[in-house]
C-alpha cells in the first residue's frame, strides 16, 4: 500500500465517463499503466458488449482491455469508488451528466476533461458548465487536449498533448498521471484558451475538409488553416485567453491533425459536404459525434456577441444552418476587403 500511486493525496481510482472512442482510449491508456480504472458507459447494451468482449468493437476495435480496466453502466456505484473523474462525453451532454452526478450526493471529485466543444444553448465552455453544475473549486479542474487520435493512443504511437489548469498542482499531478514514454504531456495555465482551441479547430477542420471535397487544392487548404488559426486566436483573446496557447499543441497542433488526418470525423464530414452530400446523410453514416457541426453555430453566436470577425467559421455556419450553397460561402470568404496580414 505504501507504494500505491496518489493523485492529489488520494489513491488513484480514475472514473472515465464516456464509452466512445476517446473515453475508451483514455481509460485504456491509464489502465495500461496498471491503474485500476473504471469506464462508465451510459448505454447498457453497449456496456454489456464491451464487458463481455473486453474490447470496444463499436468505437475502438482492436484494443483489448488491460485486466485493470473495469466497465460499468452503474454511475452511482462507480462514483462512490472513484478518486477523480476523466470526462470524455460529447459536449452537449455535459450539463445533464454533471447534474446527475451532483444529485447523487457523493463527495465532489476533481475532473480532468477531454471533452471538446461549446454548449449550444448557453454558449458555455466545458469548464464553465462543470463549475455551474458540479465543481465549485476551479482548482480541481483540468483540461487535456492536443493532437491525439484515439486509435494511435492505444497503439502507443508517439503522441504529445497538453494539460491546462488554473492550479499548478492540479496541472502537474495530471501531467504525471497521464505521461508515459510514448504519451508526452506538457502543462499550461490557460484553461479557457485550451478549451477554445479544442472547440474551434473542429470548425476549421470542417472548412478544410469542404475545400478538399470541392477539389480546391493544397493552396486553398493552407490558406484556410492559416486564416482559421488567426480567427481562433482572435476569438480566444476576446474571451480572455492567452494568444500563445493557440501556437501550441492544443492550437495549431490539434488543428493540423484534425484538418488533415484521415481519421478525423470533422474533416470527413467536411469532405463529404464539399462533394455535395447532405449533412443528415453524412451524420447518419458516421455514427459518432462530429463536434464541429454544433460548434459552428455556437462559435458564430459567440463571435456576434463579442464583435469578433470569424469569416471561415461564418462560412461553415451559413453552409450548415442557412442552407447557403458551396459557391456562395466560397465567394463570401474570397471577396473580403483587402487588408494587412498584421491586422490578424
Coordinates of C-alpha atoms in Angstrom, one line a residue, residues 170-302:
X170 CA -3.6 20.0 -10.5
X171 CA -1.7 20.5 -13.8
X172 CA 1.5 18.9 -12.6
X173 CA -0.3 15.9 -11.0
X174 CA -2.4 15.3 -14.1
X175 CA 0.7 15.6 -16.2
X176 CA 2.4 13.0 -14.0
X177 CA -0.6 10.7 -14.1
X178 CA -1.0 10.6 -17.9
X179 CA 2.6 10.9 -19.0
X180 CA 4.5 7.9 -20.4
X181 CA 7.5 7.4 -22.7
X182 CA 5.1 7.4 -25.7
X183 CA 2.4 9.9 -24.4
X184 CA 4.2 13.2 -23.6
X185 CA 2.2 15.6 -21.6
X186 CA 3.0 19.4 -21.3
X187 CA 1.3 21.9 -19.0
X188 CA -0.3 25.3 -19.3
X189 CA -2.3 27.6 -17.0
X190 CA -4.7 28.8 -19.8
X191 CA -7.8 26.6 -19.4
X192 CA -10.1 28.9 -21.4
X193 CA -7.6 29.1 -24.3
X194 CA -7.1 25.4 -24.5
X195 CA -10.8 24.8 -24.5
X196 CA -11.4 27.4 -27.2
X197 CA -8.7 25.7 -29.3
X198 CA -10.2 22.3 -28.9
X199 CA -13.7 23.6 -29.9
X200 CA -12.9 25.9 -32.8
X201 CA -10.3 23.7 -34.5
X202 CA -13.2 21.3 -35.4
X203 CA -14.9 24.1 -37.3
X204 CA -11.8 25.0 -39.2
X205 CA -11.2 21.3 -39.9
X206 CA -14.7 21.1 -41.4
X207 CA -13.8 24.1 -43.7
X208 CA -10.6 22.4 -44.8
X209 CA -12.5 19.2 -45.5
X210 CA -15.0 21.1 -47.5
X211 CA -12.2 22.7 -49.5
X212 CA -10.7 19.2 -50.2
X213 CA -14.1 17.8 -51.1
X214 CA -14.5 20.6 -53.7
X215 CA -11.1 19.8 -55.1
X216 CA -9.8 23.3 -54.5
X217 CA -6.2 22.1 -53.9
X218 CA -3.4 22.5 -51.4
X219 CA -3.1 26.3 -51.7
X220 CA -6.7 26.6 -50.5
X221 CA -6.3 24.2 -47.6
X222 CA -3.2 26.1 -46.4
X223 CA -4.9 29.4 -46.6
X224 CA -7.9 28.2 -44.7
X225 CA -5.8 26.6 -41.9
X226 CA -3.7 29.8 -41.5
X227 CA -6.5 32.2 -41.5
X228 CA -8.6 29.8 -39.5
X229 CA -5.9 29.8 -36.8
X230 CA -5.9 33.6 -36.8
X231 CA -9.7 33.7 -36.2
X232 CA -9.4 31.1 -33.5
X233 CA -6.9 33.3 -31.8
X234 CA -9.0 36.5 -32.2
X235 CA -12.0 34.9 -30.5
X236 CA -9.8 33.4 -27.8
X237 CA -8.2 36.7 -26.9
X238 CA -11.6 38.5 -26.9
X239 CA -12.7 35.9 -24.4
X240 CA -9.7 36.3 -22.1
X241 CA -7.4 33.6 -23.4
X242 CA -3.6 33.8 -23.9
X243 CA -2.7 34.2 -27.6
X244 CA 0.4 31.9 -27.2
X245 CA -1.9 28.9 -26.4
X246 CA -3.0 28.9 -30.0
X247 CA 0.5 28.3 -31.3
X248 CA 1.0 25.2 -29.1
X249 CA -0.1 21.6 -29.2
X250 CA -3.7 22.4 -28.3
X251 CA -4.0 25.0 -31.0
X252 CA -2.0 24.7 -34.3
X253 CA -1.1 21.1 -33.4
X254 CA -4.6 19.8 -32.9
X255 CA -5.9 22.0 -35.8
X256 CA -3.3 20.4 -38.2
X257 CA -4.2 16.9 -37.2
X258 CA -7.9 17.4 -37.3
X259 CA -7.9 19.2 -40.6
X260 CA -5.6 16.8 -42.4
X261 CA -5.8 13.4 -40.7
X262 CA -7.8 10.7 -42.5
X263 CA -9.2 9.5 -39.1
X264 CA -10.7 12.9 -38.4
X265 CA -14.5 12.8 -38.2
X266 CA -14.8 16.6 -38.7
X267 CA -12.6 16.5 -41.8
X268 CA -14.6 13.5 -43.1
X269 CA -17.9 15.5 -42.7
X270 CA -16.3 18.4 -44.5
X271 CA -15.0 16.4 -47.4
X272 CA -18.4 14.9 -48.0
X273 CA -20.2 18.2 -47.7
X274 CA -17.7 19.6 -50.3
X275 CA -18.8 16.8 -52.6
X276 CA -22.3 17.9 -52.3
X277 CA -23.7 15.3 -49.9
X278 CA -26.4 16.2 -47.4
X279 CA -25.4 16.7 -43.8
X280 CA -28.1 14.4 -42.4
X281 CA -26.9 11.5 -44.6
X282 CA -23.3 12.1 -43.6
X283 CA -24.0 12.1 -39.8
X284 CA -26.2 9.0 -40.1
X285 CA -23.3 7.1 -41.8
X286 CA -20.8 8.5 -39.3
X287 CA -22.5 7.0 -36.2
X288 CA -20.4 9.3 -33.9
X289 CA -20.5 12.9 -32.9
X290 CA -18.6 15.5 -35.1
X291 CA -18.4 18.3 -32.6
X292 CA -17.6 20.9 -35.3
X293 CA -21.2 20.8 -36.6
X294 CA -22.7 22.1 -33.4
X295 CA -19.6 24.3 -32.5
X296 CA -20.0 26.2 -35.8
X297 CA -23.3 27.6 -34.5
X298 CA -22.0 28.2 -31.0
X299 CA -18.8 29.9 -32.2
X300 CA -20.8 32.1 -34.7
X301 CA -23.1 33.3 -31.9
X302 CA -20.2 34.0 -29.6

